[in-house]
Amino acid sequence: MAKVPSALVAASGLVGGYGVARWTRKRELGGAVLAVAGAAAALQWRQQAGGKAAGALTATYVAAFAGSHPLAKKVGAWPAVFGVAGVVALASWAVADRRG
């Protein structure tokens, strides 16, 4: 079975979490998607790059989620979400995925 890159898992968590929250109008469902994907990505980060890198990438994931809110006021919700998802995906690839 092919392994899904952690960059894709993390970016999908940010985009999917927002999409679910928006379309269902239930923020807690979006938060659940965000949390499950973040936890899955963190496990991959730990396996691929070690604990310190996983901690740093998890902090980046949480900061991206938090940072998307004020960014959305400037550029719009979807552009903000896609922008921070791209940043997280790039960081994830650089730190964890490209090693494998």
PDB file of C-alpha atoms in Angstrom:
ATOM      1  CA  MET A   1       0.000   0.000   0.000  1.00  0.00           C
ATOM      2  CA  ALA A   2       1.354   3.401  -0.962  1.00  0.00           C
ATOM      3  CA  LYS A   3       2.173   5.764   1.857  1.00  0.00           C
ATOM      4  CA  VAL A   4       0.502   9.170   1.845  1.00  0.00           C
ATOM      5  CA  PRO A   5       3.109  11.925   2.348  1.00  0.00           C
ATOM      6  CA  SER A   6       2.801  13.768   5.649  1.00  0.00           C
ATOM      7  CA  ALA A   7       2.767  17.055   3.726  1.00  0.00           C
ATOM      8  CA  LEU A   8      -0.479  15.981   2.056  1.00  0.00           C
ATOM      9  CA  VAL A   9      -1.988  14.764   5.336  1.00  0.00           C
ATOM     10  CA  ALA A  10      -1.235  18.049   7.098  1.00  0.00           C
ATOM     11  CA  ALA A  11      -2.394  20.293   4.260  1.00  0.00           C
ATOM     12  CA  SER A  12      -5.555  18.224   3.881  1.00  0.00           C
ATOM     13  CA  GLY A  13      -6.264  18.620   7.578  1.00  0.00           C
ATOM     14  CA  LEU A  14      -6.174  22.396   7.332  1.00  0.00           C
ATOM     15  CA  VAL A  15      -8.196  22.609   4.112  1.00  0.00           C
ATOM     16  CA  GLY A  16     -10.560  19.799   5.046  1.00  0.00           C
ATOM     17  CA  GLY A  17     -11.116  21.092   8.550  1.00  0.00           C
ATOM     18  CA  TYR A  18     -12.114  24.486   7.243  1.00  0.00           C
ATOM     19  CA  GLY A  19     -14.278  22.991   4.501  1.00  0.00           C
ATOM     20  CA  VAL A  20     -16.150  20.713   6.884  1.00  0.00           C
ATOM     21  CA  ALA A  21     -16.707  23.539   9.380  1.00  0.00           C
ATOM     22  CA  ARG A  22     -17.948  25.857   6.672  1.00  0.00           C
ATOM     23  CA  TRP A  23     -20.216  23.435   4.825  1.00  0.00           C
ATOM     24  CA  THR A  24     -21.748  21.762   7.880  1.00  0.00           C
ATOM     25  CA  ARG A  25     -21.849  24.967   9.934  1.00  0.00           C
ATOM     26  CA  LYS A  26     -20.497  22.897  12.814  1.00  0.00           C
ATOM     27  CA  ARG A  27     -17.118  24.185  13.901  1.00  0.00           C
ATOM     28  CA  GLU A  28     -16.554  21.190  16.154  1.00  0.00           C
ATOM     29  CA  LEU A  29     -16.700  18.824  13.165  1.00  0.00           C
ATOM     30  CA  GLY A  30     -14.123  20.929  11.365  1.00  0.00           C
ATOM     31  CA  GLY A  31     -12.016  20.904  14.510  1.00  0.00           C
ATOM     32  CA  ALA A  32     -12.232  17.124  14.642  1.00  0.00           C
ATOM     33  CA  VAL A  33     -10.976  16.849  11.051  1.00  0.00           C
ATOM     34  CA  LEU A  34      -8.176  19.300  11.851  1.00  0.00           C
ATOM     35  CA  ALA A  35      -7.195  17.367  14.995  1.00  0.00           C
ATOM     36  CA  VAL A  36      -7.285  13.878  13.450  1.00  0.00           C
ATOM     37  CA  ALA A  37      -5.215  14.934  10.450  1.00  0.00           C
ATOM     38  CA  GLY A  38      -2.792  16.822  12.700  1.00  0.00           C
ATOM     39  CA  ALA A  39      -2.346  13.777  14.924  1.00  0.00           C
ATOM     40  CA  ALA A  40      -1.801  11.513  11.912  1.00  0.00           C
ATOM     41  CA  ALA A  41       0.749  13.914  10.451  1.00  0.00           C
ATOM     42  CA  ALA A  42       2.512  14.222  13.816  1.00  0.00           C
ATOM     43  CA  LEU A  43       2.902  10.441  14.019  1.00  0.00           C
ATOM     44  CA  GLN A  44       4.446  10.402  10.549  1.00  0.00           C
ATOM     45  CA  TRP A  45       6.711  13.340  11.389  1.00  0.00           C
ATOM     46  CA  ARG A  46       7.962  11.549  14.493  1.00  0.00           C
ATOM     47  CA  GLN A  47       8.655   8.342  12.556  1.00  0.00           C
ATOM     48  CA  GLN A  48      10.360  10.123   9.674  1.00  0.00           C
ATOM     49  CA  ALA A  49      12.265  12.934  11.363  1.00  0.00           C
ATOM     50  CA  GLY A  50      12.252  12.362  15.127  1.00  0.00           C
ATOM     51  CA  GLY A  51      10.619  13.971  18.136  1.00  0.00           C
ATOM     52  CA  LYS A  52      12.096  17.464  17.928  1.00  0.00           C
ATOM     53  CA  ALA A  53      11.169  17.860  14.282  1.00  0.00           C
ATOM     54  CA  ALA A  54       7.686  16.483  14.966  1.00  0.00           C
ATOM     55  CA  GLY A  55       7.254  19.019  17.774  1.00  0.00           C
ATOM     56  CA  ALA A  56       8.364  21.877  15.552  1.00  0.00           C
ATOM     57  CA  LEU A  57       6.103  20.781  12.692  1.00  0.00           C
ATOM     58  CA  THR A  58       3.155  20.337  15.054  1.00  0.00           C
ATOM     59  CA  ALA A  59       3.734  23.859  16.368  1.00  0.00           C
ATOM     60  CA  THR A  60       3.847  25.081  12.757  1.00  0.00           C
ATOM     61  CA  TYR A  61       0.534  23.293  12.052  1.00  0.00           C
ATOM     62  CA  VAL A  62      -1.160  24.904  15.068  1.00  0.00           C
ATOM     63  CA  ALA A  63       0.341  28.328  14.267  1.00  0.00           C
ATOM     64  CA  ALA A  64      -0.882  28.021  10.680  1.00  0.00           C
ATOM     65  CA  PHE A  65      -4.403  27.286  11.890  1.00  0.00           C
ATOM     66  CA  ALA A  66      -4.318  30.250  14.265  1.00  0.00           C
ATOM     67  CA  GLY A  67      -2.664  32.519  11.719  1.00  0.00           C
ATOM     68  CA  SER A  68      -5.221  31.745   9.041  1.00  0.00           C
ATOM     69  CA  HIS A  69      -7.885  33.627  10.996  1.00  0.00           C
ATOM     70  CA  PRO A  70      -6.341  37.115  10.918  1.00  0.00           C
ATOM     71  CA  LEU A  71      -4.970  36.447   7.438  1.00  0.00           C
ATOM     72  CA  ALA A  72      -8.510  35.675   6.231  1.00  0.00           C
ATOM     73  CA  LYS A  73      -9.586  39.193   7.170  1.00  0.00           C
ATOM     74  CA  LYS A  74      -7.003  40.555   4.738  1.00  0.00           C
ATOM     75  CA  VAL A  75      -7.149  38.132   1.798  1.00  0.00           C
ATOM     76  CA  GLY A  76     -10.330  36.091   2.279  1.00  0.00           C
ATOM     77  CA  ALA A  77     -10.999  32.771   3.945  1.00  0.00           C
ATOM     78  CA  TRP A  78     -10.117  30.294   1.204  1.00  0.00           C
ATOM     79  CA  PRO A  79      -6.943  32.072   0.076  1.00  0.00           C
ATOM     80  CA  ALA A  80      -5.803  32.207   3.702  1.00  0.00           C
ATOM     81  CA  VAL A  81      -6.494  28.512   4.274  1.00  0.00           C
ATOM     82  CA  PHE A  82      -4.768  27.466   1.051  1.00  0.00           C
ATOM     83  CA  GLY A  83      -1.837  29.753   1.825  1.00  0.00           C
ATOM     84  CA  VAL A  84      -1.179  28.375   5.299  1.00  0.00           C
ATOM     85  CA  ALA A  85      -1.775  24.816   4.073  1.00  0.00           C
ATOM     86  CA  GLY A  86       0.909  25.395   1.446  1.00  0.00           C
ATOM     87  CA  VAL A  87       3.348  26.676   4.047  1.00  0.00           C
ATOM     88  CA  VAL A  88       2.729  23.656   6.279  1.00  0.00           C
ATOM     89  CA  ALA A  89       3.039  21.255   3.343  1.00  0.00           C
ATOM     90  CA  LEU A  90       6.326  22.808   2.267  1.00  0.00           C
ATOM     91  CA  ALA A  91       7.726  22.680   5.814  1.00  0.00           C
ATOM     92  CA  SER A  92       6.577  19.085   6.195  1.00  0.00           C
ATOM     93  CA  TRP A  93       8.170  18.045   2.940  1.00  0.00           C
ATOM     94  CA  ALA A  94      11.418  19.856   3.729  1.00  0.00           C
ATOM     95  CA  VAL A  95      11.781  18.431   7.230  1.00  0.00           C
ATOM     96  CA  ALA A  96      10.238  14.957   6.968  1.00  0.00           C
ATOM     97  CA  ASP A  97       9.049  13.736   3.574  1.00  0.00           C
ATOM     98  CA  ARG A  98      12.083  14.368   1.415  1.00  0.00           C
ATOM     99  CA  ARG A  99      14.182  12.167   3.697  1.00  0.00           C
ATOM    100  CA  GLY A 100      12.102   9.116   2.839  1.00  0.00           C
TER     101      GLY A 100
END
